[in-house]
Amino acid sequence: MRALFLLSLSLLAVVSSAQDFDFFYFVQQWPGSYCDTKRSCCYPVTGKPDPIFTIHGLWPNYNDGTYPSNCDRQNDFDASEIEDLEKTMQKYWPTLACPSSDGEKFWGHEWDKHGTCAEKQLDQHSYFLSALNLYKKANILKALQDAGIDPDDRFYSVESIKQAIKRGVGFTPGLHCNTDGSRNHQILEVYLCVDTSGQEFIECPTFPRISCTGKVQFPSF
């Protein structure tokens, strides 16, 4: 009986973790920065991605800044579930990891680590479709270019980048920067927050503890 009770508690914990989060981070990545600082950058089998921000993930988070992960190891990624989305995802959610691939390994990682923690709200197909729909609502590159901020290897203030994205999208972004081999700080990722339905942007309750201050480079791709 004791063993059965402990098993029940364990299963309950798994179910709870799969349902319990406060908001999503919707994360877009600039491929120029990724490939400028990653020796292991490889273009996908479909070729070099377009010079646009691409999706990194849709990540459940808690208001205190922590996040759940790998919430249901029984609900593995199944590529057949998103077969109708594959071509769109290869364009807007490509992988840059080596070796080159069609993206399924990357998408599988995102589902297993993050998507399973929102499976009560979004099944696998809905999870990826929601991210694609959010992408259509948040054209980060257009927002920046409308403000005269271009991927031209020049440096721009972090504040001007944030203000441009807020004007274009309507919500305050978080920025994640990296450093290239010349010690230049570069804009790598943009974080926007989304409600628990995965449908609507909201103001972020918190941002990741990531350093991105002063002026940063917007590298070409």
mmCIF file with all atom_site columns, C-alpha atoms in Angstrom:
data_model
loop_
_atom_site.group_PDB
_atom_site.id
_atom_site.type_symbol
_atom_site.label_atom_id
_atom_site.label_alt_id
_atom_site.label_comp_id
_atom_site.label_asym_id
_atom_site.label_entity_id
_atom_site.label_seq_id
_atom_site.pdbx_PDB_ins_code
_atom_site.Cartn_x
_atom_site.Cartn_y
_atom_site.Cartn_z
_atom_site.occupancy
_atom_site.B_iso_or_equiv
_atom_site.pdbx_formal_charge
_atom_site.auth_seq_id
_atom_site.auth_comp_id
_atom_site.auth_asym_id
_atom_site.auth_atom_id
_atom_site.pdbx_PDB_model_num
ATOM 1   C CA . MET A 1 1   ? 0.000  0.000  0.000   1.00 0.00 ? 1   MET A CA 1
ATOM 2   C CA . ARG A 1 2   ? 2.826  2.394  0.874   1.00 0.00 ? 2   ARG A CA 1
ATOM 3   C CA . ALA A 1 3   ? 4.468  1.772  -2.519  1.00 0.00 ? 3   ALA A CA 1
ATOM 4   C CA . LEU A 1 4   ? 1.160  2.403  -4.291  1.00 0.00 ? 4   LEU A CA 1
ATOM 5   C CA . PHE A 1 5   ? 0.657  5.605  -2.321  1.00 0.00 ? 5   PHE A CA 1
ATOM 6   C CA . LEU A 1 6   ? 4.124  6.886  -3.235  1.00 0.00 ? 6   LEU A CA 1
ATOM 7   C CA . LEU A 1 7   ? 3.525  6.009  -6.877  1.00 0.00 ? 7   LEU A CA 1
ATOM 8   C CA . SER A 1 8   ? 0.266  7.967  -6.808  1.00 0.00 ? 8   SER A CA 1
ATOM 9   C CA . LEU A 1 9   ? 2.053  10.984 -5.365  1.00 0.00 ? 9   LEU A CA 1
ATOM 10  C CA . SER A 1 10  ? 4.725  10.726 -8.041  1.00 0.00 ? 10  SER A CA 1
ATOM 11  C CA . LEU A 1 11  ? 2.149  10.610 -10.826 1.00 0.00 ? 11  LEU A CA 1
ATOM 12  C CA . LEU A 1 12  ? 0.298  13.539 -9.292  1.00 0.00 ? 12  LEU A CA 1
ATOM 13  C CA . ALA A 1 13  ? 3.502  15.568 -9.223  1.00 0.00 ? 13  ALA A CA 1
ATOM 14  C CA . VAL A 1 14  ? 4.099  14.872 -12.904 1.00 0.00 ? 14  VAL A CA 1
ATOM 15  C CA . VAL A 1 15  ? 0.549  15.915 -13.818 1.00 0.00 ? 15  VAL A CA 1
ATOM 16  C CA . SER A 1 16  ? 0.792  19.054 -11.674 1.00 0.00 ? 16  SER A CA 1
ATOM 17  C CA . SER A 1 17  ? 4.092  20.105 -13.192 1.00 0.00 ? 17  SER A CA 1
ATOM 18  C CA . ALA A 1 18  ? 2.614  19.659 -16.661 1.00 0.00 ? 18  ALA A CA 1
ATOM 19  C CA . GLN A 1 19  ? -0.226 22.043 -15.835 1.00 0.00 ? 19  GLN A CA 1
ATOM 20  C CA . ASP A 1 20  ? 1.321  24.578 -13.484 1.00 0.00 ? 20  ASP A CA 1
ATOM 21  C CA . PHE A 1 21  ? 2.887  27.680 -15.005 1.00 0.00 ? 21  PHE A CA 1
ATOM 22  C CA . ASP A 1 22  ? 2.128  31.395 -15.126 1.00 0.00 ? 22  ASP A CA 1
ATOM 23  C CA . PHE A 1 23  ? 3.023  32.562 -18.641 1.00 0.00 ? 23  PHE A CA 1
ATOM 24  C CA . PHE A 1 24  ? 5.083  31.712 -21.717 1.00 0.00 ? 24  PHE A CA 1
ATOM 25  C CA . TYR A 1 25  ? 8.224  33.292 -23.040 1.00 0.00 ? 25  TYR A CA 1
ATOM 26  C CA . PHE A 1 26  ? 8.037  33.485 -26.818 1.00 0.00 ? 26  PHE A CA 1
ATOM 27  C CA . VAL A 1 27  ? 11.662 33.663 -27.917 1.00 0.00 ? 27  VAL A CA 1
ATOM 28  C CA . GLN A 1 28  ? 12.941 34.771 -31.308 1.00 0.00 ? 28  GLN A CA 1
ATOM 29  C CA . GLN A 1 29  ? 16.586 34.493 -32.325 1.00 0.00 ? 29  GLN A CA 1
ATOM 30  C CA . TRP A 1 30  ? 18.763 36.477 -34.742 1.00 0.00 ? 30  TRP A CA 1
ATOM 31  C CA . PRO A 1 31  ? 20.733 33.906 -36.812 1.00 0.00 ? 31  PRO A CA 1
ATOM 32  C CA . GLY A 1 32  ? 23.501 36.385 -37.585 1.00 0.00 ? 32  GLY A CA 1
ATOM 33  C CA . SER A 1 33  ? 24.489 36.550 -33.927 1.00 0.00 ? 33  SER A CA 1
ATOM 34  C CA . TYR A 1 34  ? 24.151 32.808 -33.389 1.00 0.00 ? 34  TYR A CA 1
ATOM 35  C CA . CYS A 1 35  ? 26.387 31.975 -36.334 1.00 0.00 ? 35  CYS A CA 1
ATOM 36  C CA . ASP A 1 36  ? 28.856 34.760 -35.515 1.00 0.00 ? 36  ASP A CA 1
ATOM 37  C CA . THR A 1 37  ? 29.618 33.292 -32.100 1.00 0.00 ? 37  THR A CA 1
ATOM 38  C CA . LYS A 1 38  ? 28.963 29.565 -32.495 1.00 0.00 ? 38  LYS A CA 1
ATOM 39  C CA . ARG A 1 39  ? 31.697 27.512 -34.096 1.00 0.00 ? 39  ARG A CA 1
ATOM 40  C CA . SER A 1 40  ? 29.138 24.760 -34.450 1.00 0.00 ? 40  SER A CA 1
ATOM 41  C CA . CYS A 1 41  ? 26.703 26.805 -36.587 1.00 0.00 ? 41  CYS A CA 1
ATOM 42  C CA . CYS A 1 42  ? 25.442 24.734 -39.529 1.00 0.00 ? 42  CYS A CA 1
ATOM 43  C CA . TYR A 1 43  ? 22.726 25.652 -42.004 1.00 0.00 ? 43  TYR A CA 1
ATOM 44  C CA . PRO A 1 44  ? 19.791 23.224 -42.189 1.00 0.00 ? 44  PRO A CA 1
ATOM 45  C CA . VAL A 1 45  ? 19.471 20.776 -45.072 1.00 0.00 ? 45  VAL A CA 1
ATOM 46  C CA . THR A 1 46  ? 17.025 23.202 -46.703 1.00 0.00 ? 46  THR A CA 1
ATOM 47  C CA . GLY A 1 47  ? 19.824 25.780 -47.062 1.00 0.00 ? 47  GLY A CA 1
ATOM 48  C CA . LYS A 1 48  ? 20.764 29.074 -45.451 1.00 0.00 ? 48  LYS A CA 1
ATOM 49  C CA . PRO A 1 49  ? 17.784 30.557 -43.582 1.00 0.00 ? 49  PRO A CA 1
ATOM 50  C CA . ASP A 1 50  ? 16.402 33.927 -44.619 1.00 0.00 ? 50  ASP A CA 1
ATOM 51  C CA . PRO A 1 51  ? 17.909 36.964 -42.837 1.00 0.00 ? 51  PRO A CA 1
ATOM 52  C CA . ILE A 1 52  ? 14.984 37.238 -40.430 1.00 0.00 ? 52  ILE A CA 1
ATOM 53  C CA . PHE A 1 53  ? 14.435 36.621 -36.749 1.00 0.00 ? 53  PHE A CA 1
ATOM 54  C CA . THR A 1 54  ? 13.468 32.981 -36.307 1.00 0.00 ? 54  THR A CA 1
ATOM 55  C CA . ILE A 1 55  ? 11.645 31.131 -33.555 1.00 0.00 ? 55  ILE A CA 1
ATOM 56  C CA . HIS A 1 56  ? 13.680 29.610 -30.757 1.00 0.00 ? 56  HIS A CA 1
ATOM 57  C CA . GLY A 1 57  ? 10.836 28.441 -28.571 1.00 0.00 ? 57  GLY A CA 1
ATOM 58  C CA . LEU A 1 58  ? 7.648  28.891 -26.574 1.00 0.00 ? 58  LEU A CA 1
ATOM 59  C CA . TRP A 1 59  ? 8.637  28.312 -22.964 1.00 0.00 ? 59  TRP A CA 1
ATOM 60  C CA . PRO A 1 60  ? 6.330  27.981 -19.916 1.00 0.00 ? 60  PRO A CA 1
ATOM 61  C CA . ASN A 1 61  ? 7.595  30.024 -16.962 1.00 0.00 ? 61  ASN A CA 1
ATOM 62  C CA . TYR A 1 62  ? 6.728  31.013 -13.412 1.00 0.00 ? 62  TYR A CA 1
ATOM 63  C CA . ASN A 1 63  ? 6.336  34.570 -12.184 1.00 0.00 ? 63  ASN A CA 1
ATOM 64  C CA . ASP A 1 64  ? 9.356  34.161 -9.891  1.00 0.00 ? 64  ASP A CA 1
ATOM 65  C CA . GLY A 1 65  ? 11.650 33.583 -12.872 1.00 0.00 ? 65  GLY A CA 1
ATOM 66  C CA . THR A 1 66  ? 11.980 29.812 -12.566 1.00 0.00 ? 66  THR A CA 1
ATOM 67  C CA . TYR A 1 67  ? 10.543 27.366 -15.076 1.00 0.00 ? 67  TYR A CA 1
ATOM 68  C CA . PRO A 1 68  ? 9.414  23.746 -15.353 1.00 0.00 ? 68  PRO A CA 1
ATOM 69  C CA . SER A 1 69  ? 11.058 21.357 -17.793 1.00 0.00 ? 69  SER A CA 1
ATOM 70  C CA . ASN A 1 70  ? 10.637 17.842 -19.178 1.00 0.00 ? 70  ASN A CA 1
ATOM 71  C CA . CYS A 1 71  ? 7.257  17.501 -17.512 1.00 0.00 ? 71  CYS A CA 1
ATOM 72  C CA . ASP A 1 72  ? 5.969  14.347 -19.210 1.00 0.00 ? 72  ASP A CA 1
ATOM 73  C CA . ARG A 1 73  ? 8.475  11.774 -20.383 1.00 0.00 ? 73  ARG A CA 1
ATOM 74  C CA . GLN A 1 74  ? 5.600  9.607  -21.606 1.00 0.00 ? 74  GLN A CA 1
ATOM 75  C CA . ASN A 1 75  ? 4.538  12.209 -24.176 1.00 0.00 ? 75  ASN A CA 1
ATOM 76  C CA . ASP A 1 76  ? 7.423  12.118 -26.624 1.00 0.00 ? 76  ASP A CA 1
ATOM 77  C CA . PHE A 1 77  ? 7.698  14.307 -29.701 1.00 0.00 ? 77  PHE A CA 1
ATOM 78  C CA . ASP A 1 78  ? 5.958  12.792 -32.719 1.00 0.00 ? 78  ASP A CA 1
ATOM 79  C CA . ALA A 1 79  ? 6.869  14.429 -36.031 1.00 0.00 ? 79  ALA A CA 1
ATOM 80  C CA . SER A 1 80  ? 3.754  13.020 -37.696 1.00 0.00 ? 80  SER A CA 1
ATOM 81  C CA . GLU A 1 81  ? 1.652  15.275 -35.459 1.00 0.00 ? 81  GLU A CA 1
ATOM 82  C CA . ILE A 1 82  ? 3.019  18.400 -37.163 1.00 0.00 ? 82  ILE A CA 1
ATOM 83  C CA . GLU A 1 83  ? 3.487  17.105 -40.689 1.00 0.00 ? 83  GLU A CA 1
ATOM 84  C CA . ASP A 1 84  ? 1.257  19.860 -42.084 1.00 0.00 ? 84  ASP A CA 1
ATOM 85  C CA . LEU A 1 85  ? 3.406  22.528 -40.376 1.00 0.00 ? 85  LEU A CA 1
ATOM 86  C CA . GLU A 1 86  ? 6.814  21.193 -41.376 1.00 0.00 ? 86  GLU A CA 1
ATOM 87  C CA . LYS A 1 87  ? 7.555  23.453 -44.352 1.00 0.00 ? 87  LYS A CA 1
ATOM 88  C CA . THR A 1 88  ? 6.466  26.564 -42.476 1.00 0.00 ? 88  THR A CA 1
ATOM 89  C CA . MET A 1 89  ? 8.564  25.556 -39.486 1.00 0.00 ? 89  MET A CA 1
ATOM 90  C CA . GLN A 1 90  ? 11.626 24.967 -41.647 1.00 0.00 ? 90  GLN A CA 1
ATOM 91  C CA . LYS A 1 91  ? 11.330 28.592 -42.755 1.00 0.00 ? 91  LYS A CA 1
ATOM 92  C CA . TYR A 1 92  ? 10.478 30.288 -39.469 1.00 0.00 ? 92  TYR A CA 1
ATOM 93  C CA . TRP A 1 93  ? 11.787 27.762 -36.904 1.00 0.00 ? 93  TRP A CA 1
ATOM 94  C CA . PRO A 1 94  ? 14.987 26.412 -38.508 1.00 0.00 ? 94  PRO A CA 1
ATOM 95  C CA . THR A 1 95  ? 17.831 24.680 -36.713 1.00 0.00 ? 95  THR A CA 1
ATOM 96  C CA . LEU A 1 96  ? 21.369 26.048 -36.834 1.00 0.00 ? 96  LEU A CA 1
ATOM 97  C CA . ALA A 1 97  ? 22.927 23.270 -34.780 1.00 0.00 ? 97  ALA A CA 1
ATOM 98  C CA . CYS A 1 98  ? 25.471 20.892 -36.259 1.00 0.00 ? 98  CYS A CA 1
ATOM 99  C CA . PRO A 1 99  ? 25.306 18.552 -38.001 1.00 0.00 ? 99  PRO A CA 1
ATOM 100 C CA . SER A 1 100 ? 22.839 19.938 -40.554 1.00 0.00 ? 100 SER A CA 1
ATOM 101 C CA . SER A 1 101 ? 19.344 18.512 -40.252 1.00 0.00 ? 101 SER A CA 1
ATOM 102 C CA . ASP A 1 102 ? 15.734 19.086 -41.241 1.00 0.00 ? 102 ASP A CA 1
ATOM 103 C CA . GLY A 1 103 ? 14.830 20.550 -37.839 1.00 0.00 ? 103 GLY A CA 1
ATOM 104 C CA . GLU A 1 104 ? 13.008 17.622 -36.261 1.00 0.00 ? 104 GLU A CA 1
ATOM 105 C CA . LYS A 1 105 ? 15.650 17.069 -33.568 1.00 0.00 ? 105 LYS A CA 1
ATOM 106 C CA . PHE A 1 106 ? 15.450 20.729 -32.548 1.00 0.00 ? 106 PHE A CA 1
ATOM 107 C CA . TRP A 1 107 ? 11.663 20.732 -32.506 1.00 0.00 ? 107 TRP A CA 1
ATOM 108 C CA . GLY A 1 108 ? 11.659 17.493 -30.538 1.00 0.00 ? 108 GLY A CA 1
ATOM 109 C CA . HIS A 1 109 ? 13.922 19.044 -27.921 1.00 0.00 ? 109 HIS A CA 1
ATOM 110 C CA . GLU A 1 110 ? 11.617 22.058 -27.616 1.00 0.00 ? 110 GLU A CA 1
ATOM 111 C CA . TRP A 1 111 ? 8.529  19.880 -27.195 1.00 0.00 ? 111 TRP A CA 1
ATOM 112 C CA . ASP A 1 112 ? 10.109 17.463 -24.732 1.00 0.00 ? 112 ASP A CA 1
ATOM 113 C CA . LYS A 1 113 ? 11.688 20.163 -22.558 1.00 0.00 ? 113 LYS A CA 1
ATOM 114 C CA . HIS A 1 114 ? 9.087  22.931 -22.787 1.00 0.00 ? 114 HIS A CA 1
ATOM 115 C CA . GLY A 1 115 ? 5.955  21.856 -24.635 1.00 0.00 ? 115 GLY A CA 1
ATOM 116 C CA . THR A 1 116 ? 5.159  18.971 -22.303 1.00 0.00 ? 116 THR A CA 1
ATOM 117 C CA . CYS A 1 117 ? 4.910  21.477 -19.449 1.00 0.00 ? 117 CYS A CA 1
ATOM 118 C CA . ALA A 1 118 ? 1.908  23.094 -21.166 1.00 0.00 ? 118 ALA A CA 1
ATOM 119 C CA . GLU A 1 119 ? 0.266  19.942 -22.515 1.00 0.00 ? 119 GLU A CA 1
ATOM 120 C CA . LYS A 1 120 ? -2.969 20.574 -20.625 1.00 0.00 ? 120 LYS A CA 1
ATOM 121 C CA . GLN A 1 121 ? -3.417 23.822 -22.547 1.00 0.00 ? 121 GLN A CA 1
ATOM 122 C CA . LEU A 1 122 ? -1.830 22.848 -25.863 1.00 0.00 ? 122 LEU A CA 1
ATOM 123 C CA . ASP A 1 123 ? -1.397 19.461 -27.482 1.00 0.00 ? 123 ASP A CA 1
ATOM 124 C CA . GLN A 1 124 ? 1.662  18.967 -29.656 1.00 0.00 ? 124 GLN A CA 1
ATOM 125 C CA . HIS A 1 125 ? 0.145  20.338 -32.859 1.00 0.00 ? 125 HIS A CA 1
ATOM 126 C CA . SER A 1 126 ? -1.436 23.298 -31.059 1.00 0.00 ? 126 SER A CA 1
ATOM 127 C CA . TYR A 1 127 ? 1.847  24.091 -29.308 1.00 0.00 ? 127 TYR A CA 1
ATOM 128 C CA . PHE A 1 128 ? 3.784  24.528 -32.535 1.00 0.00 ? 128 PHE A CA 1
ATOM 129 C CA . LEU A 1 129 ? 0.888  26.190 -34.347 1.00 0.00 ? 129 LEU A CA 1
ATOM 130 C CA . SER A 1 130 ? 0.528  28.705 -31.515 1.00 0.00 ? 130 SER A CA 1
ATOM 131 C CA . ALA A 1 131 ? 4.195  29.639 -31.827 1.00 0.00 ? 131 ALA A CA 1
ATOM 132 C CA . LEU A 1 132 ? 3.821  30.150 -35.576 1.00 0.00 ? 132 LEU A CA 1
ATOM 133 C CA . ASN A 1 133 ? 0.736  32.306 -35.057 1.00 0.00 ? 133 ASN A CA 1
ATOM 134 C CA . LEU A 1 134 ? 2.553  34.414 -32.468 1.00 0.00 ? 134 LEU A CA 1
ATOM 135 C CA . TYR A 1 135 ? 5.399  34.859 -34.905 1.00 0.00 ? 135 TYR A CA 1
ATOM 136 C CA . LYS A 1 136 ? 2.997  36.385 -37.424 1.00 0.00 ? 136 LYS A CA 1
ATOM 137 C CA . LYS A 1 137 ? 1.899  38.919 -34.802 1.00 0.00 ? 137 LYS A CA 1
ATOM 138 C CA . ALA A 1 138 ? 5.419  39.971 -33.829 1.00 0.00 ? 138 ALA A CA 1
ATOM 139 C CA . ASN A 1 139 ? 7.565  40.969 -36.787 1.00 0.00 ? 139 ASN A CA 1
ATOM 140 C CA . ILE A 1 140 ? 10.665 41.956 -34.842 1.00 0.00 ? 140 ILE A CA 1
ATOM 141 C CA . LEU A 1 141 ? 12.827 42.757 -37.853 1.00 0.00 ? 141 LEU A CA 1
ATOM 142 C CA . LYS A 1 142 ? 10.205 45.084 -39.353 1.00 0.00 ? 142 LYS A CA 1
ATOM 143 C CA . ALA A 1 143 ? 9.788  46.872 -36.031 1.00 0.00 ? 143 ALA A CA 1
ATOM 144 C CA . LEU A 1 144 ? 13.512 47.476 -35.832 1.00 0.00 ? 144 LEU A CA 1
ATOM 145 C CA . GLN A 1 145 ? 13.937 48.514 -39.459 1.00 0.00 ? 145 GLN A CA 1
ATOM 146 C CA . ASP A 1 146 ? 11.003 50.906 -39.198 1.00 0.00 ? 146 ASP A CA 1
ATOM 147 C CA . ALA A 1 147 ? 13.046 52.639 -36.494 1.00 0.00 ? 147 ALA A CA 1
ATOM 148 C CA . GLY A 1 148 ? 16.201 52.729 -38.631 1.00 0.00 ? 148 GLY A CA 1
ATOM 149 C CA . ILE A 1 149 ? 17.820 49.784 -36.844 1.00 0.00 ? 149 ILE A CA 1
ATOM 150 C CA . ASP A 1 150 ? 19.220 47.422 -39.472 1.00 0.00 ? 150 ASP A CA 1
ATOM 151 C CA . PRO A 1 151 ? 21.349 44.257 -39.425 1.00 0.00 ? 151 PRO A CA 1
ATOM 152 C CA . ASP A 1 152 ? 24.326 46.135 -40.833 1.00 0.00 ? 152 ASP A CA 1
ATOM 153 C CA . ASP A 1 153 ? 27.039 45.337 -38.241 1.00 0.00 ? 153 ASP A CA 1
ATOM 154 C CA . ARG A 1 154 ? 26.572 48.728 -36.599 1.00 0.00 ? 154 ARG A CA 1
ATOM 155 C CA . PHE A 1 155 ? 25.945 49.320 -32.892 1.00 0.00 ? 155 PHE A CA 1
ATOM 156 C CA . TYR A 1 156 ? 22.652 50.486 -31.434 1.00 0.00 ? 156 TYR A CA 1
ATOM 157 C CA . SER A 1 157 ? 21.591 51.261 -27.889 1.00 0.00 ? 157 SER A CA 1
ATOM 158 C CA . VAL A 1 158 ? 19.700 48.553 -26.077 1.00 0.00 ? 158 VAL A CA 1
ATOM 159 C CA . GLU A 1 159 ? 17.084 51.101 -25.065 1.00 0.00 ? 159 GLU A CA 1
ATOM 160 C CA . SER A 1 160 ? 16.431 52.140 -28.683 1.00 0.00 ? 160 SER A CA 1
ATOM 161 C CA . ILE A 1 161 ? 16.043 48.478 -29.670 1.00 0.00 ? 161 ILE A CA 1
ATOM 162 C CA . LYS A 1 162 ? 13.561 47.844 -26.871 1.00 0.00 ? 162 LYS A CA 1
ATOM 163 C CA . GLN A 1 163 ? 11.563 50.967 -27.673 1.00 0.00 ? 163 GLN A CA 1
ATOM 164 C CA . ALA A 1 164 ? 11.412 50.099 -31.378 1.00 0.00 ? 164 ALA A CA 1
ATOM 165 C CA . ILE A 1 165 ? 10.122 46.596 -30.651 1.00 0.00 ? 165 ILE A CA 1
ATOM 166 C CA . LYS A 1 166 ? 7.566  47.924 -28.174 1.00 0.00 ? 166 LYS A CA 1
ATOM 167 C CA . ARG A 1 167 ? 6.271  50.397 -30.751 1.00 0.00 ? 167 ARG A CA 1
ATOM 168 C CA . GLY A 1 168 ? 6.042  47.712 -33.407 1.00 0.00 ? 168 GLY A CA 1
ATOM 169 C CA . VAL A 1 169 ? 4.620  44.874 -31.315 1.00 0.00 ? 169 VAL A CA 1
ATOM 170 C CA . GLY A 1 170 ? 2.881  46.721 -28.496 1.00 0.00 ? 170 GLY A CA 1
ATOM 171 C CA . PHE A 1 171 ? 4.660  45.034 -25.589 1.00 0.00 ? 171 PHE A CA 1
ATOM 172 C CA . THR A 1 172 ? 7.950  45.470 -23.752 1.00 0.00 ? 172 THR A CA 1
ATOM 173 C CA . PRO A 1 173 ? 10.582 42.943 -24.825 1.00 0.00 ? 173 PRO A CA 1
ATOM 174 C CA . GLY A 1 174 ? 13.485 41.401 -22.987 1.00 0.00 ? 174 GLY A CA 1
ATOM 175 C CA . LEU A 1 175 ? 16.820 41.094 -24.786 1.00 0.00 ? 175 LEU A CA 1
ATOM 176 C CA . HIS A 1 176 ? 19.501 38.432 -24.595 1.00 0.00 ? 176 HIS A CA 1
ATOM 177 C CA . CYS A 1 177 ? 22.921 39.330 -25.953 1.00 0.00 ? 177 CYS A CA 1
ATOM 178 C CA . ASN A 1 178 ? 26.072 37.332 -26.598 1.00 0.00 ? 178 ASN A CA 1
ATOM 179 C CA . THR A 1 179 ? 29.708 38.184 -27.306 1.00 0.00 ? 179 THR A CA 1
ATOM 180 C CA . ASP A 1 180 ? 31.596 37.406 -30.502 1.00 0.00 ? 180 ASP A CA 1
ATOM 181 C CA . GLY A 1 181 ? 35.284 36.628 -30.919 1.00 0.00 ? 181 GLY A CA 1
ATOM 182 C CA . SER A 1 182 ? 36.122 40.340 -31.022 1.00 0.00 ? 182 SER A CA 1
ATOM 183 C CA . ARG A 1 183 ? 34.318 40.898 -27.699 1.00 0.00 ? 183 ARG A CA 1
ATOM 184 C CA . ASN A 1 184 ? 31.461 42.732 -29.376 1.00 0.00 ? 184 ASN A CA 1
ATOM 185 C CA . HIS A 1 185 ? 28.134 42.418 -27.610 1.00 0.00 ? 185 HIS A CA 1
ATOM 186 C CA . GLN A 1 186 ? 25.431 41.396 -30.074 1.00 0.00 ? 186 GLN A CA 1
ATOM 187 C CA . ILE A 1 187 ? 21.659 41.125 -29.969 1.00 0.00 ? 187 ILE A CA 1
ATOM 188 C CA . LEU A 1 188 ? 20.902 37.388 -29.968 1.00 0.00 ? 188 LEU A CA 1
ATOM 189 C CA . GLU A 1 189 ? 17.349 36.834 -28.724 1.00 0.00 ? 189 GLU A CA 1
ATOM 190 C CA . VAL A 1 190 ? 14.160 38.767 -28.093 1.00 0.00 ? 190 VAL A CA 1
ATOM 191 C CA . TYR A 1 191 ? 11.762 37.649 -25.358 1.00 0.00 ? 191 TYR A CA 1
ATOM 192 C CA . LEU A 1 192 ? 8.064  38.485 -25.422 1.00 0.00 ? 192 LEU A CA 1
ATOM 193 C CA . CYS A 1 193 ? 5.537  37.185 -22.914 1.00 0.00 ? 193 CYS A CA 1
ATOM 194 C CA . VAL A 1 194 ? 2.340  35.306 -23.721 1.00 0.00 ? 194 VAL A CA 1
ATOM 195 C CA . ASP A 1 195 ? -0.674 34.302 -21.634 1.00 0.00 ? 195 ASP A CA 1
ATOM 196 C CA . THR A 1 196 ? -1.199 30.677 -20.592 1.00 0.00 ? 196 THR A CA 1
ATOM 197 C CA . SER A 1 197 ? -3.477 30.017 -23.559 1.00 0.00 ? 197 SER A CA 1
ATOM 198 C CA . GLY A 1 198 ? -0.496 30.588 -25.838 1.00 0.00 ? 198 GLY A CA 1
ATOM 199 C CA . GLN A 1 199 ? -2.537 33.027 -27.911 1.00 0.00 ? 199 GLN A CA 1
ATOM 200 C CA . GLU A 1 200 ? -2.068 36.607 -26.696 1.00 0.00 ? 200 GLU A CA 1
ATOM 201 C CA . PHE A 1 201 ? 0.936  38.727 -25.808 1.00 0.00 ? 201 PHE A CA 1
ATOM 202 C CA . ILE A 1 202 ? 1.055  40.272 -22.335 1.00 0.00 ? 202 ILE A CA 1
ATOM 203 C CA . GLU A 1 203 ? 3.465  42.502 -20.444 1.00 0.00 ? 203 GLU A CA 1
ATOM 204 C CA . CYS A 1 204 ? 6.150  40.339 -18.888 1.00 0.00 ? 204 CYS A CA 1
ATOM 205 C CA . PRO A 1 205 ? 5.853  39.642 -15.138 1.00 0.00 ? 205 PRO A CA 1
ATOM 206 C CA . THR A 1 206 ? 9.627  39.126 -15.102 1.00 0.00 ? 206 THR A CA 1
ATOM 207 C CA . PHE A 1 207 ? 12.552 38.755 -17.467 1.00 0.00 ? 207 PHE A CA 1
ATOM 208 C CA . PRO A 1 208 ? 15.391 36.219 -17.486 1.00 0.00 ? 208 PRO A CA 1
ATOM 209 C CA . ARG A 1 209 ? 18.535 37.266 -15.648 1.00 0.00 ? 209 ARG A CA 1
ATOM 210 C CA . ILE A 1 210 ? 20.519 37.976 -18.787 1.00 0.00 ? 210 ILE A CA 1
ATOM 211 C CA . SER A 1 211 ? 22.960 40.788 -19.405 1.00 0.00 ? 211 SER A CA 1
ATOM 212 C CA . CYS A 1 212 ? 22.262 43.163 -22.287 1.00 0.00 ? 212 CYS A CA 1
ATOM 213 C CA . THR A 1 213 ? 23.108 46.813 -21.623 1.00 0.00 ? 213 THR A CA 1
ATOM 214 C CA . GLY A 1 214 ? 24.649 49.833 -23.317 1.00 0.00 ? 214 GLY A CA 1
ATOM 215 C CA . LYS A 1 215 ? 25.179 49.494 -27.061 1.00 0.00 ? 215 LYS A CA 1
ATOM 216 C CA . VAL A 1 216 ? 25.055 46.209 -28.943 1.00 0.00 ? 216 VAL A CA 1
ATOM 217 C CA . GLN A 1 217 ? 25.891 45.134 -32.452 1.00 0.00 ? 217 GLN A CA 1
ATOM 218 C CA . PHE A 1 218 ? 23.230 44.024 -34.914 1.00 0.00 ? 218 PHE A CA 1
ATOM 219 C CA . PRO A 1 219 ? 25.320 41.756 -37.185 1.00 0.00 ? 219 PRO A CA 1
ATOM 220 C CA . SER A 1 220 ? 24.498 41.008 -40.769 1.00 0.00 ? 220 SER A CA 1
ATOM 221 C CA . PHE A 1 221 ? 23.528 37.512 -41.909 1.00 0.00 ? 221 PHE A CA 1
#
